[in-house]
Short mmCIF file of C-alpha atoms in Angstrom, two decimals:
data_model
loop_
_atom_site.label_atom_id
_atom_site.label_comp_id
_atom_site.label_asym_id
_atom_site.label_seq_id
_atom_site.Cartn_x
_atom_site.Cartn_y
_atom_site.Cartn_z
CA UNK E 1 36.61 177.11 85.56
CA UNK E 2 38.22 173.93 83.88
CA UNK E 3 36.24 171.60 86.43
CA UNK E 4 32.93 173.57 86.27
CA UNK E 5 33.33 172.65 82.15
CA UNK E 6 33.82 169.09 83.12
CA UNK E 7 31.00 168.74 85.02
CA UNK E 8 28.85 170.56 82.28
CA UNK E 9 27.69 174.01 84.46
CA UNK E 10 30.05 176.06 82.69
CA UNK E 11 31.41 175.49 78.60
CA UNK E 12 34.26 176.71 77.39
CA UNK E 13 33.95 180.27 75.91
CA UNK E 14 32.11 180.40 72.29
CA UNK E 15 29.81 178.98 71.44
CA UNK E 16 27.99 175.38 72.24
CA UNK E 17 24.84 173.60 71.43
CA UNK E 18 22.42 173.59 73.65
CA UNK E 19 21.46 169.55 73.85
CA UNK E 20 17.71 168.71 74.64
CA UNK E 21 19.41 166.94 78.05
CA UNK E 22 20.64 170.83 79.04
CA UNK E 23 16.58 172.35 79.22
CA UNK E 24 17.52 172.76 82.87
CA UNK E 25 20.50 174.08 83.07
CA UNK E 26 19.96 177.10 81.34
CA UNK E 27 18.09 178.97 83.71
CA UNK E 28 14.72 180.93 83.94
CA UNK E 29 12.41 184.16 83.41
CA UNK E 30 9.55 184.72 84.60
CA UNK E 31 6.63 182.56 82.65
CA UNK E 32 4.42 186.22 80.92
CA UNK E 33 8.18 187.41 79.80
CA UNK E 34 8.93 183.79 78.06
CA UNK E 35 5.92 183.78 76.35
CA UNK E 36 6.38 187.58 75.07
CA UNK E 37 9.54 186.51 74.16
CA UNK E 38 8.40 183.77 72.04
CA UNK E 39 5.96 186.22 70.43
CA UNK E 40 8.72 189.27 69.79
CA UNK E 41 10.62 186.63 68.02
CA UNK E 42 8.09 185.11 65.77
CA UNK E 43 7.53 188.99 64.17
CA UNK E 44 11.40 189.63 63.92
CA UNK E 45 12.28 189.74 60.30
CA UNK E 46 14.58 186.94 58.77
CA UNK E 47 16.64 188.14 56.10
CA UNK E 48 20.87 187.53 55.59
CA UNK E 49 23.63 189.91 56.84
CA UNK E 50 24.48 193.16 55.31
CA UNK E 51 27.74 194.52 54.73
CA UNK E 52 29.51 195.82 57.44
CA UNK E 53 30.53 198.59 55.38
CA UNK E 54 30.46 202.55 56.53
CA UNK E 55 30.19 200.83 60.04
CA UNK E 56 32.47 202.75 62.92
CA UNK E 57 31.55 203.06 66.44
CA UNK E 58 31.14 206.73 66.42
CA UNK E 59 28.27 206.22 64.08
CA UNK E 60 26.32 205.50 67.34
CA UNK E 61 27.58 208.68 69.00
CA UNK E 62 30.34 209.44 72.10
CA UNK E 63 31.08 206.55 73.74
CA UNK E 64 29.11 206.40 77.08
CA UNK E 65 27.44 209.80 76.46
CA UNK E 66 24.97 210.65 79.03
CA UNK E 67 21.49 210.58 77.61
CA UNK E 68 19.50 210.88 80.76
CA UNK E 69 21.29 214.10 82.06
CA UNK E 70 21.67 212.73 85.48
CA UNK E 71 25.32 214.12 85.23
CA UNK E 72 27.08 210.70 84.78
CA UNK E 73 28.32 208.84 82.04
CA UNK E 74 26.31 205.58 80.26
CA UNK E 75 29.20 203.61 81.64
CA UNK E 76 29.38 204.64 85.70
CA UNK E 77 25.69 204.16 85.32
CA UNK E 78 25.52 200.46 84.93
CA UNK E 79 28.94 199.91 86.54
CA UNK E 80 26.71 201.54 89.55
CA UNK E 81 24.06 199.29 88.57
CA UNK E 82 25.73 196.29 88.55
CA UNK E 83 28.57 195.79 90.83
CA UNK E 84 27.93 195.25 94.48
CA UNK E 85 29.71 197.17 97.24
CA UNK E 86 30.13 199.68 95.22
CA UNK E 87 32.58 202.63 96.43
CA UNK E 88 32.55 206.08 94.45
CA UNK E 89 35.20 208.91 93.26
CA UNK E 90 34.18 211.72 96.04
CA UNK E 91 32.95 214.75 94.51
CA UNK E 92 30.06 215.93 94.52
CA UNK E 93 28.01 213.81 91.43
CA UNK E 94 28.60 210.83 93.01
CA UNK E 95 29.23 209.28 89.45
CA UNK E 96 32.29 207.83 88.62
CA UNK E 97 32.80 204.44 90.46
CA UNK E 98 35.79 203.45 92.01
CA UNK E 99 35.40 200.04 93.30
CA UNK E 100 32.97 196.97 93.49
CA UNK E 101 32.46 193.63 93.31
CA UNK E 102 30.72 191.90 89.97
CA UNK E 103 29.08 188.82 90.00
CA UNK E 104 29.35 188.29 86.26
CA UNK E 105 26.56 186.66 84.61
CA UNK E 106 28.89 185.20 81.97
CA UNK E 107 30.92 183.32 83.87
CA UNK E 108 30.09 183.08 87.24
CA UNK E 109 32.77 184.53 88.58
CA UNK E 110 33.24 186.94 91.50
CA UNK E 111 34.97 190.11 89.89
CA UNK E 112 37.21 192.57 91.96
CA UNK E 113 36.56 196.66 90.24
CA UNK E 114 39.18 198.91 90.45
CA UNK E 115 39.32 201.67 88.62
CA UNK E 116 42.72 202.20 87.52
CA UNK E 117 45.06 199.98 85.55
CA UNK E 118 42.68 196.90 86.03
CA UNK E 119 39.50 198.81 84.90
CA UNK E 120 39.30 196.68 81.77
CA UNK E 121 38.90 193.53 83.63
CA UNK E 122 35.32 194.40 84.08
CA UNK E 123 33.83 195.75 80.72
CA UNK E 124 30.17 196.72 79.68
CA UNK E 125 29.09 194.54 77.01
CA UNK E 126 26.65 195.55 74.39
CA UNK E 127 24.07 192.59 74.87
CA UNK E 128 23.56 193.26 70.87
CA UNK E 129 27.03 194.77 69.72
CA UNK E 130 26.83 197.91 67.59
CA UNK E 131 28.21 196.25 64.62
CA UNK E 132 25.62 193.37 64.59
CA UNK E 133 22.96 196.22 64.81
CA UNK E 134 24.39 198.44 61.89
CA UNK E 135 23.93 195.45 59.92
CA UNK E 136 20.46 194.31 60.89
CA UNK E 137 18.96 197.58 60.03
CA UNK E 138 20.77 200.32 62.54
CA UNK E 139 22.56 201.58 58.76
CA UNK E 140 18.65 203.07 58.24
CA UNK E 141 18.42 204.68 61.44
CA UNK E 142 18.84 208.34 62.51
CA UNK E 143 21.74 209.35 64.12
CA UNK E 144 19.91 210.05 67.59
CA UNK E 145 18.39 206.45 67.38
CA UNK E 146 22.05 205.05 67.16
CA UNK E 147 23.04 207.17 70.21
CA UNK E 148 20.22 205.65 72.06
CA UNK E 149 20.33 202.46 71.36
CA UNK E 150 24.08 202.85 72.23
CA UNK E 151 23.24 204.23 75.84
CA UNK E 152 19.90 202.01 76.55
CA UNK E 153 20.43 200.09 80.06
CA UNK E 154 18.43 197.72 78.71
CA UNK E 155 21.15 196.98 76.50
CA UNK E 156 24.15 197.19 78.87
CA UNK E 157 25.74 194.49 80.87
CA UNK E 158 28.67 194.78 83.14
CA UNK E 159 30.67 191.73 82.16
CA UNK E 160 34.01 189.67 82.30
CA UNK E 161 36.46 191.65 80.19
CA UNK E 162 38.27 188.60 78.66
CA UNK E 163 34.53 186.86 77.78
CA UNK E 164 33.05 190.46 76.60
CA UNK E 165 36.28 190.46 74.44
CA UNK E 166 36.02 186.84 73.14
CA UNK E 167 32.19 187.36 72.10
CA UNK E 168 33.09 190.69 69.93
CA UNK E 169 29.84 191.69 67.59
CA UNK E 170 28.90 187.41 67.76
CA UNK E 171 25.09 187.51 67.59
CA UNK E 172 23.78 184.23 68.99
CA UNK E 173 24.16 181.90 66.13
CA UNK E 174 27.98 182.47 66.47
CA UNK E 175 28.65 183.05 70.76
CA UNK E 176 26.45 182.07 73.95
CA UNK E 177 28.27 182.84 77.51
CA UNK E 178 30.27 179.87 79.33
CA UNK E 179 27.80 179.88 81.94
CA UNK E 180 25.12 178.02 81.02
CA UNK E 181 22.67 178.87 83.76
CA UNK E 182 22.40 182.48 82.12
CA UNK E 183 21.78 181.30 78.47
CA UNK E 184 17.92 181.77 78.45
CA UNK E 185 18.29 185.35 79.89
CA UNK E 186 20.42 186.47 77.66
CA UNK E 187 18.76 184.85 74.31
CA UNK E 188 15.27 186.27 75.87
CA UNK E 189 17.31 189.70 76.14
CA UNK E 190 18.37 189.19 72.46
CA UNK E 191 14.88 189.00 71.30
CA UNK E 192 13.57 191.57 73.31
CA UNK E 193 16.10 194.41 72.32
CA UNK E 194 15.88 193.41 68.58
CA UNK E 195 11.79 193.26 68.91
CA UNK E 196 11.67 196.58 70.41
CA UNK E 197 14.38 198.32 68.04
CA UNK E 198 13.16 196.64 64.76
CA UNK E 199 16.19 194.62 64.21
CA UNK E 200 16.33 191.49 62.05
CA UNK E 201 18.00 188.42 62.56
CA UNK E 202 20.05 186.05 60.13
CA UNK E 203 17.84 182.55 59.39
CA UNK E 204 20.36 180.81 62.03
CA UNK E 205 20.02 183.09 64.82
CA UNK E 206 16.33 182.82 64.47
CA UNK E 207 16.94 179.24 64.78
CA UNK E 208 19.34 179.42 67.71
CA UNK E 209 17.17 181.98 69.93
CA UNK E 210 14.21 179.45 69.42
CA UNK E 211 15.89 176.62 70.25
CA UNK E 212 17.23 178.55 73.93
CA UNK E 213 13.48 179.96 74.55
CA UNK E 214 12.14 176.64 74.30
CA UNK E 215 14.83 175.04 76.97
CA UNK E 216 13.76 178.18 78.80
CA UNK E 217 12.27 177.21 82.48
CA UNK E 218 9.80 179.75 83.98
CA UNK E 219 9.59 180.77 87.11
#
């Protein structure tokens, strides 16, 4: 990892500033999803911050609840839908997952899944954490909201444990992943989930997520 931040494919966790030079290193969407992008962000509201107070993660409901009644858990789901090889628990739901292999889109690196003492190393990272939510308008929502946008895939990365713990609830004025070449998927991610749920951003991560769309490349 060390060498990959030397040669500038990788930073070091936290985050960096995106220099006009790095437009093409930090990867692609498609070109119709840039430019909705572009237009979710310019109608997501500006305004500062609010308290974090009242804010606890059961205010979004049991942790990896299964909204979808397919008989597994929010977490096997995208551990299921992320890792490759993926080996399950026998029994008969086919649900919990014991093994795989994650190609994490943090950090490039190649992942071994075990479920077991290890489990942590691979996490599921709430693209927008809970806590940035609850204070960018999920405070006004109704419980079952919360416990959806909680559960949505959409939402829901499996991730590097170490880098999903090192971003905490950082929006993306505060924390972009190491890997560079993932940057404009994730900020376009950002805007979508925060278009689509009403959220607001903070004047600098309106700033930030403009800058990254417009280094975007298109496909």
């Amino acid at each position: 990892m060390a060498a990959s931040w030397l040669v500038g494919i990788v930073d070091p966790p936290g985050l960096a500033s995106p220099a006009p030079w790095a437009a093409s290193q930090i990867g692609h969407v498609p070109a119709a999803r840039l430019e909705a992008a572009k237009a979710d962000l310019a109608r997501i509201e500006v305004a500062g911050r609010a308290p974090k107070t009242g804010y606890a993660r059961e205010r979004f409901g049991p942790a990896w609840d299964d909204v979808d009644r397919n008989g597994c858990d929010t977490r096997n789901d995208i551990l299921a839908r992320d890792l490759l090889d993926v080996a399950f628990v026998s029994g008969p739901a086919r649900c919990m997952v014991a093994s795989g292999i994650l190609a994490d889109p943090y950090t490039t690196r190649s992942i071994e899944f075990r479920r077991g003492e290890r489990s942590s190393d691979v996490q599921i990272d709430h693209v927008v954490p809970l806590s940035d939510a609850w204070q960018k308008g999920a405070q006004q929502w109704t419980a079952e909201r919360r416990r959806e946008f909680a559960n949505d895939p959409a939402n829901l990365l499996a991730v590097d444990g170490p880098a999903n713990q090192e971003k905490g609830d950082g929006d993306l004025a505060t924390w972009l992943p190491p890997a560079k070449s993932f940057r404009c998927e994730y900020a376009v991610r950002i805007v979508e989930i925060k278009a689509a749920y009403g959220l607001r951003m903070t004047d600098e991560e309106r700033r930030r997520a403009g800058e990254l769309l417009g280094q975007c490349r298109t496909e």
